[in-house]
Coordinates of C-alpha atoms in Angstrom, one line a residue:
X1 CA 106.6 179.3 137.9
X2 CA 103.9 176.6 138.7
X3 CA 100.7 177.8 139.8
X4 CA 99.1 176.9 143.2
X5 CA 95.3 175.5 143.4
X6 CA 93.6 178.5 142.8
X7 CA 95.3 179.1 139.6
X8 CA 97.5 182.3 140.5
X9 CA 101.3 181.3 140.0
X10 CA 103.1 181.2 143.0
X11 CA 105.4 184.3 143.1
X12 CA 104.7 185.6 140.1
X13 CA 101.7 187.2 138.0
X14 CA 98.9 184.9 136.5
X15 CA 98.4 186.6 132.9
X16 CA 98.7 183.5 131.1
X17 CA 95.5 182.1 132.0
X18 CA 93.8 184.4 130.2
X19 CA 95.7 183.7 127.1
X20 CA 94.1 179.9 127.4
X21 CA 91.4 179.8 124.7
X22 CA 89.6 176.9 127.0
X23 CA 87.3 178.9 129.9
X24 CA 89.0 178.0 133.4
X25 CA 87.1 178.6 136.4
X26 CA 88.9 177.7 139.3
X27 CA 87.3 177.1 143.0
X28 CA 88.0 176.5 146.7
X29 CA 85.5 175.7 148.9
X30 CA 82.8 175.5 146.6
X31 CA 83.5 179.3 145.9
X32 CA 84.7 180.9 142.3
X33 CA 88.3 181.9 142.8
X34 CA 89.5 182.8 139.7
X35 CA 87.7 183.1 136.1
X36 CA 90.0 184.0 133.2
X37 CA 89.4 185.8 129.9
X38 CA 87.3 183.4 127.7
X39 CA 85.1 182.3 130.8
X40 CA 84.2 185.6 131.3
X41 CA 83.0 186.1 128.1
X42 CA 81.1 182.4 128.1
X43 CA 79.4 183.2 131.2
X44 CA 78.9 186.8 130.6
X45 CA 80.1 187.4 134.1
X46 CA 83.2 190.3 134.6
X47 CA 86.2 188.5 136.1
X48 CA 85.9 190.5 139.2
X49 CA 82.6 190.0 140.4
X50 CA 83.3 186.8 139.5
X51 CA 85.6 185.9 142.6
X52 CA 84.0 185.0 145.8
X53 CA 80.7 184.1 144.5
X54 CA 79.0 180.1 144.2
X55 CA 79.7 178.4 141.3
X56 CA 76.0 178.8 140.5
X57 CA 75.9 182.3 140.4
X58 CA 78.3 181.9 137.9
X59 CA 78.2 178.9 135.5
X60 CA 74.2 179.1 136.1
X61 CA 73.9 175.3 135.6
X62 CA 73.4 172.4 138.0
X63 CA 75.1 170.3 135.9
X64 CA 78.1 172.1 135.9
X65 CA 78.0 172.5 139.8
X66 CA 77.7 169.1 139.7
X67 CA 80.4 168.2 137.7
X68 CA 82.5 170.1 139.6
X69 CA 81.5 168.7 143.0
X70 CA 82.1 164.9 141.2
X71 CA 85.2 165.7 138.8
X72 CA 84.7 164.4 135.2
X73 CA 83.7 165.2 132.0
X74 CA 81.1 165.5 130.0
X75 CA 79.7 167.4 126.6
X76 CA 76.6 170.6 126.7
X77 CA 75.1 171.8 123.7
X78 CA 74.3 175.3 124.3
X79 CA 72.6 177.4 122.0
X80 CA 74.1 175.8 119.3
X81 CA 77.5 175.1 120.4
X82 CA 79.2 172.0 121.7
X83 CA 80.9 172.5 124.7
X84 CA 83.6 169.9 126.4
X85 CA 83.6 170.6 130.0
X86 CA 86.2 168.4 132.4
X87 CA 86.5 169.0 136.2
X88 CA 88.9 168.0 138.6
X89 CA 89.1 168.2 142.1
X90 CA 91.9 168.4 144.8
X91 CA 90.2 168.3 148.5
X92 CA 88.8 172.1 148.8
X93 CA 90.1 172.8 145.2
X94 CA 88.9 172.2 141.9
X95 CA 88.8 173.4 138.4
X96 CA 86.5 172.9 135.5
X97 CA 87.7 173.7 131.8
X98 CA 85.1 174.4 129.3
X99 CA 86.4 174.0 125.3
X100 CA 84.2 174.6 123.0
X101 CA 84.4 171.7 120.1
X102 CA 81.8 172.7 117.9
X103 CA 83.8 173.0 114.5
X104 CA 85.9 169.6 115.9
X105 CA 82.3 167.8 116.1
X106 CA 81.3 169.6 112.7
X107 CA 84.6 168.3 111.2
X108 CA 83.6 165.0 112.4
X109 CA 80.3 164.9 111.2
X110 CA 81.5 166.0 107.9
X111 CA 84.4 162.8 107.7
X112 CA 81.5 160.0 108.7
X113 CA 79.2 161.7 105.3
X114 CA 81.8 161.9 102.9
X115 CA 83.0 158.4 103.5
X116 CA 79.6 156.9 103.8
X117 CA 79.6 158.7 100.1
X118 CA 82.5 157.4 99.3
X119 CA 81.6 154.1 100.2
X120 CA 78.6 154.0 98.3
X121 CA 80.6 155.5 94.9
X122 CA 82.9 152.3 95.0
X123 CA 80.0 150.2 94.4
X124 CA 79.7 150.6 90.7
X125 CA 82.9 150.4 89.7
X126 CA 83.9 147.1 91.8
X127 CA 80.5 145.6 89.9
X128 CA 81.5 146.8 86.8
X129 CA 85.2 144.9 87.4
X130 CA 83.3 141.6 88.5
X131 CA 81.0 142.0 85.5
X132 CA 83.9 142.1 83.2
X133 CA 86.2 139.3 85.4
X134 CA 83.1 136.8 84.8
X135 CA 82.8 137.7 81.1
X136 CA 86.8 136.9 80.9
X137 CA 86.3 134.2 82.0
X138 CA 84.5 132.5 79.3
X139 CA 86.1 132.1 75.3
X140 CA 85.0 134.9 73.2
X141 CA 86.7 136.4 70.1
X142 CA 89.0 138.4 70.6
X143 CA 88.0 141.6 69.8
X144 CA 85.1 141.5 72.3
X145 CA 87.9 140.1 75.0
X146 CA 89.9 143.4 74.0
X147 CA 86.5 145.7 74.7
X148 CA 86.0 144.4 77.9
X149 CA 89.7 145.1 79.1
X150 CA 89.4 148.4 77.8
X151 CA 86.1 148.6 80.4
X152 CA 87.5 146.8 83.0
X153 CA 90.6 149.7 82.8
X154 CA 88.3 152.3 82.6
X155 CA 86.2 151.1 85.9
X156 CA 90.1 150.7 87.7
X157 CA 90.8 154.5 86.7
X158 CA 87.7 155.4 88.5
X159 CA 88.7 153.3 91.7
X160 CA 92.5 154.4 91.7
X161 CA 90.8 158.6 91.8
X162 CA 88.1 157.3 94.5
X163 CA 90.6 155.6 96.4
X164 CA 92.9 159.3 96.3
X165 CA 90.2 161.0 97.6
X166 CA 89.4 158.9 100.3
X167 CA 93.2 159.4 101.0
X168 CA 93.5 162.9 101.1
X169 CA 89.7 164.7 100.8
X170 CA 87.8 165.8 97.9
X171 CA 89.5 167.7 95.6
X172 CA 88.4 170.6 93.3
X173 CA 85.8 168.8 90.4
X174 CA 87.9 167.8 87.3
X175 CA 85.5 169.3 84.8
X176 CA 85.7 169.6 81.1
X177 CA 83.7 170.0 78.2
X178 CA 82.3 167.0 76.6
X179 CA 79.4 166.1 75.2
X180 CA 76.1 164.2 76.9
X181 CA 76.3 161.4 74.2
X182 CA 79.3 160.3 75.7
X183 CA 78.4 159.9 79.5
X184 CA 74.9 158.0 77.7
X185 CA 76.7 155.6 75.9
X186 CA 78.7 155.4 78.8
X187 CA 76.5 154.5 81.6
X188 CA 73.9 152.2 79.2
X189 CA 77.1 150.2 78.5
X190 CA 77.5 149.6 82.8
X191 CA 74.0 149.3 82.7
X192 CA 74.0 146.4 80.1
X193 CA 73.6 143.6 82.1
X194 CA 71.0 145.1 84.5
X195 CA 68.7 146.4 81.7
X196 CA 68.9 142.5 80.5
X197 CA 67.8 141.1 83.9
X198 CA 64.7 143.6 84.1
X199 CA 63.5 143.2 80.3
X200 CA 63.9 147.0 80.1
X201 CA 65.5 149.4 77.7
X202 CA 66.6 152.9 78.1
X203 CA 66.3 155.7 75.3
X204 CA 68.4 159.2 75.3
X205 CA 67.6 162.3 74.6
X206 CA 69.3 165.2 72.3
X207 CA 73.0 165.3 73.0
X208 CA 73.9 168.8 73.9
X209 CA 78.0 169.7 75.0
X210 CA 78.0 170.3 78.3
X211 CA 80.8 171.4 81.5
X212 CA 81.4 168.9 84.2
X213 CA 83.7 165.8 85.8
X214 CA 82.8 163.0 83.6
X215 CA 83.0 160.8 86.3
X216 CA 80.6 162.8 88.7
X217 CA 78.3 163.2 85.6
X218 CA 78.6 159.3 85.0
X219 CA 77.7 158.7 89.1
X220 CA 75.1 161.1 88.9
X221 CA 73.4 159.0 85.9
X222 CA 74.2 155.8 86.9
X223 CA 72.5 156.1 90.0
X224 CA 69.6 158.2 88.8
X225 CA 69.0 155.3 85.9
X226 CA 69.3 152.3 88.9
X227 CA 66.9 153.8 90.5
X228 CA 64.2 153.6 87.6
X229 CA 65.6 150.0 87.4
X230 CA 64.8 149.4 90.8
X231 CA 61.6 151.1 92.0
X232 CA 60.0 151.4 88.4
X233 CA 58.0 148.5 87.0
X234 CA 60.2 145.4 84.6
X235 CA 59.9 145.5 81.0
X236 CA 59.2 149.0 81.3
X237 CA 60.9 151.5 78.9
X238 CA 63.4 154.2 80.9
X239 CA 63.9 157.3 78.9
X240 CA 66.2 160.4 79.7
X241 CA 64.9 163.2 78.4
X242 CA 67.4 166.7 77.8
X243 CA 66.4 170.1 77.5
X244 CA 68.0 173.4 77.6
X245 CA 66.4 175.7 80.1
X246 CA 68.9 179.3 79.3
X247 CA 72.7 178.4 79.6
X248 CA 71.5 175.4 81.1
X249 CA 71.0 171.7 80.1
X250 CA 67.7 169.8 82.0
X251 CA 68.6 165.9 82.3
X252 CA 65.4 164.4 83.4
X253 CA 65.0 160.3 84.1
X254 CA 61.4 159.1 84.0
X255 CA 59.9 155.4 85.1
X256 CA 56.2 154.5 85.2
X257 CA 56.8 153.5 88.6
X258 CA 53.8 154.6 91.5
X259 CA 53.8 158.4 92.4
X260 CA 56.0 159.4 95.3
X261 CA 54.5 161.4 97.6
X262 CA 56.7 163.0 99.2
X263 CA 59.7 163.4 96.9
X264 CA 61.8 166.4 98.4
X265 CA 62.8 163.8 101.6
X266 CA 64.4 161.1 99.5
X267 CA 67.6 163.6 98.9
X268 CA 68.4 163.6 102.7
X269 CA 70.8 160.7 103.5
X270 CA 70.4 157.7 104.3
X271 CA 66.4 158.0 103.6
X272 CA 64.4 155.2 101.2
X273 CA 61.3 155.5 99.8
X274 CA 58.0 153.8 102.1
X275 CA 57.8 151.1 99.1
X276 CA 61.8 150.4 98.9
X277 CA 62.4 147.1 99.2
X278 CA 65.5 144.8 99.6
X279 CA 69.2 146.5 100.8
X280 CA 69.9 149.8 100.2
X281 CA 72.1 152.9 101.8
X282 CA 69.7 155.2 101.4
X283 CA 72.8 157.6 100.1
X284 CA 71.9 157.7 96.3
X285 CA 69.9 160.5 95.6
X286 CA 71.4 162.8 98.2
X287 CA 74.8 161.8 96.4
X288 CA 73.2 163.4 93.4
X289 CA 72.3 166.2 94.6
X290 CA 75.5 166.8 96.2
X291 CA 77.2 166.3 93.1
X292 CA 75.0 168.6 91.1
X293 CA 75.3 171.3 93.8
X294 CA 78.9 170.9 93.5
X295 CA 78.8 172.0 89.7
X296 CA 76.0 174.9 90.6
X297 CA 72.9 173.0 89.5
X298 CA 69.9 171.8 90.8
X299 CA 68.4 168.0 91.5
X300 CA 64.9 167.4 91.9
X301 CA 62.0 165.0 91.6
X302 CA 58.0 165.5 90.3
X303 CA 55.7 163.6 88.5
X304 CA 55.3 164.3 85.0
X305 CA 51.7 162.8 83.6
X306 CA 52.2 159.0 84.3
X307 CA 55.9 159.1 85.2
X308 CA 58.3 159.6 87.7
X309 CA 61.0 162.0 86.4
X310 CA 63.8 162.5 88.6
X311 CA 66.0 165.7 87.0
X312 CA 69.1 167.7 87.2
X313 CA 70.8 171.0 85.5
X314 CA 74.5 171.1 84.5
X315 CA 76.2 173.9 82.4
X316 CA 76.1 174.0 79.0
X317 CA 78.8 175.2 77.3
X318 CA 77.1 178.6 76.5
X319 CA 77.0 179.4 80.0
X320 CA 80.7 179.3 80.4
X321 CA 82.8 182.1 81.4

């Protein structure tokens, strides 16, 4: 049976209101008529003290009133929560549903980050292919042609797994054992051409075997070494550092650049350092860290002497199981 204006079905009982998960209050004449279940429990209000009374008394908001006088909708944060209120109004009538939306705004939230992360992740690999497109471009023996295919396939693996996560959400880390040598010679080889425009050089630490994605470990690197490209001074040596700390294995990437004062704030996203210059998302380092969290480590920065050392922890194979 269809219900009337004040919400009670015509001929029959009204019991399904109060199965609604939205609040419904429902009015006539600028008095509460009707409140079912979840309203009661969002205003704190028993459903039958409820009828009779001003829509003030009850909903304890001008806005609210307000809306409900205008018809509309609008969205309250309260105490935390976000709350979608609409209100419509026949003549003497109206009605105002209140959903709360908080996870649905979370979710949101959650979708914009992860593809601004995303977005900054395809960067390295779509250089790395026009690197090795220009270089094929030119005459070169033949073996050296064959290396760079070999990269430029590599780089398109990584693109073809970003692009299936963009597709259908991050998926559990593909970790395995392998040792830090080969994520090193990995990333200096990306690296080559960038190291060459700054004059600089970058030295590795012991090798030790260690659990994790080798492509997250390779992001986490990559971006950790352009960095002490970027902000550290040219024709300056870069050198990551490894140390075991327990089951643990420290990677640590120090620059002579200028001390950072405040080092903790340049993990949020989309935050720079004052001195940063040129374009940049401001996603890098809090793309670290979210990596390394997503393993169990850590990710930090501090000044160590006369250099910058950015650092993270990743299982060592003595920690596993």
């Amino acid at each position: 049976m269809a219900p009337d204006a004040t919400g009670r079905a015509v001929g029959g009982a009204d019991h399904w209101i109060d199965s609604l998960p939205q609040a419904v209050l429902l009015t006539d004449a600028g008095l509460v008529t009707r409140v079912n279940a979840a309203a009661a429990r969002l205003w704190g209000v028993p459903q039958e003290r409820a009828s009779g009374r001003p829509v003030l008394e009850v909903v304890r908001r001008h806005t609210l009133e307000t809306l409900l006088e205008r018809g509309g909708e609008l969205e309250l944060e309260v105490t935390g929560r976000t709350l979608r209120c609409t209100a419509t109004r026949d003549g003497r009538h109206g009605a105002l549903i209140v959903e709360d939306v908080t996870e649905h705004r979370r979710r949101e939230a959650e979708l914009r980050e992860a593809t601004a992360v995303l977005s900054h992740e395809f960067r390295t690999p779509v250089a790395a292919l026009r690197g090795v497109l220009e270089a094929l471009e030119y005459d070169m023996p033949r073996d050296l042609a064959q290396n760079f295919v070999r990269q430029g396939l590599q780089e398109t693996e990584r693109l073809a797994r970003l692009a299936e996560d963009l597709a259908v959400g991050f998926r559990p880390t593909r970790a395995r054992t392998l040792p830090l040598a080969e994520a090193f010679a990995r990333a200096e080889r990306l690296l080559t051409a960038d190291l060459s425009a700054r004059r600089a050089s970058v030295t590795f630490g012991q090798d030790h075997l260690v659990r994790a994605d080798p492509d997250k470990l390779l992001q986490v690197l990559l971006n950790l070494i352009e960095n002490a490209l970027k902000y550290g001074p040219p024709a300056q040596p870069i050198e990551v550092q490894t140390h075991e700390r327990g089951t643990w294995i420290e990677v640590s990437v120090l620059d002579r650049g200028t001390p950072i004062p405040d080092t903790e704030s340049l993990f949020k996203a989309h935050t720079r350092g004052r001195t940063a210059t040129g374009q940049g998302s401001g996603m890098g380092l809090y793309i670290v860290r979210s990596i390394v969290h997503g393993w169990g480590g850590q990710a930090w920065a501090e000044r160590r002497g006369d250099a910058n050392a950015f650092c993270f922890t990743l299982p060592g194979v003595g920690g596993i199981g």
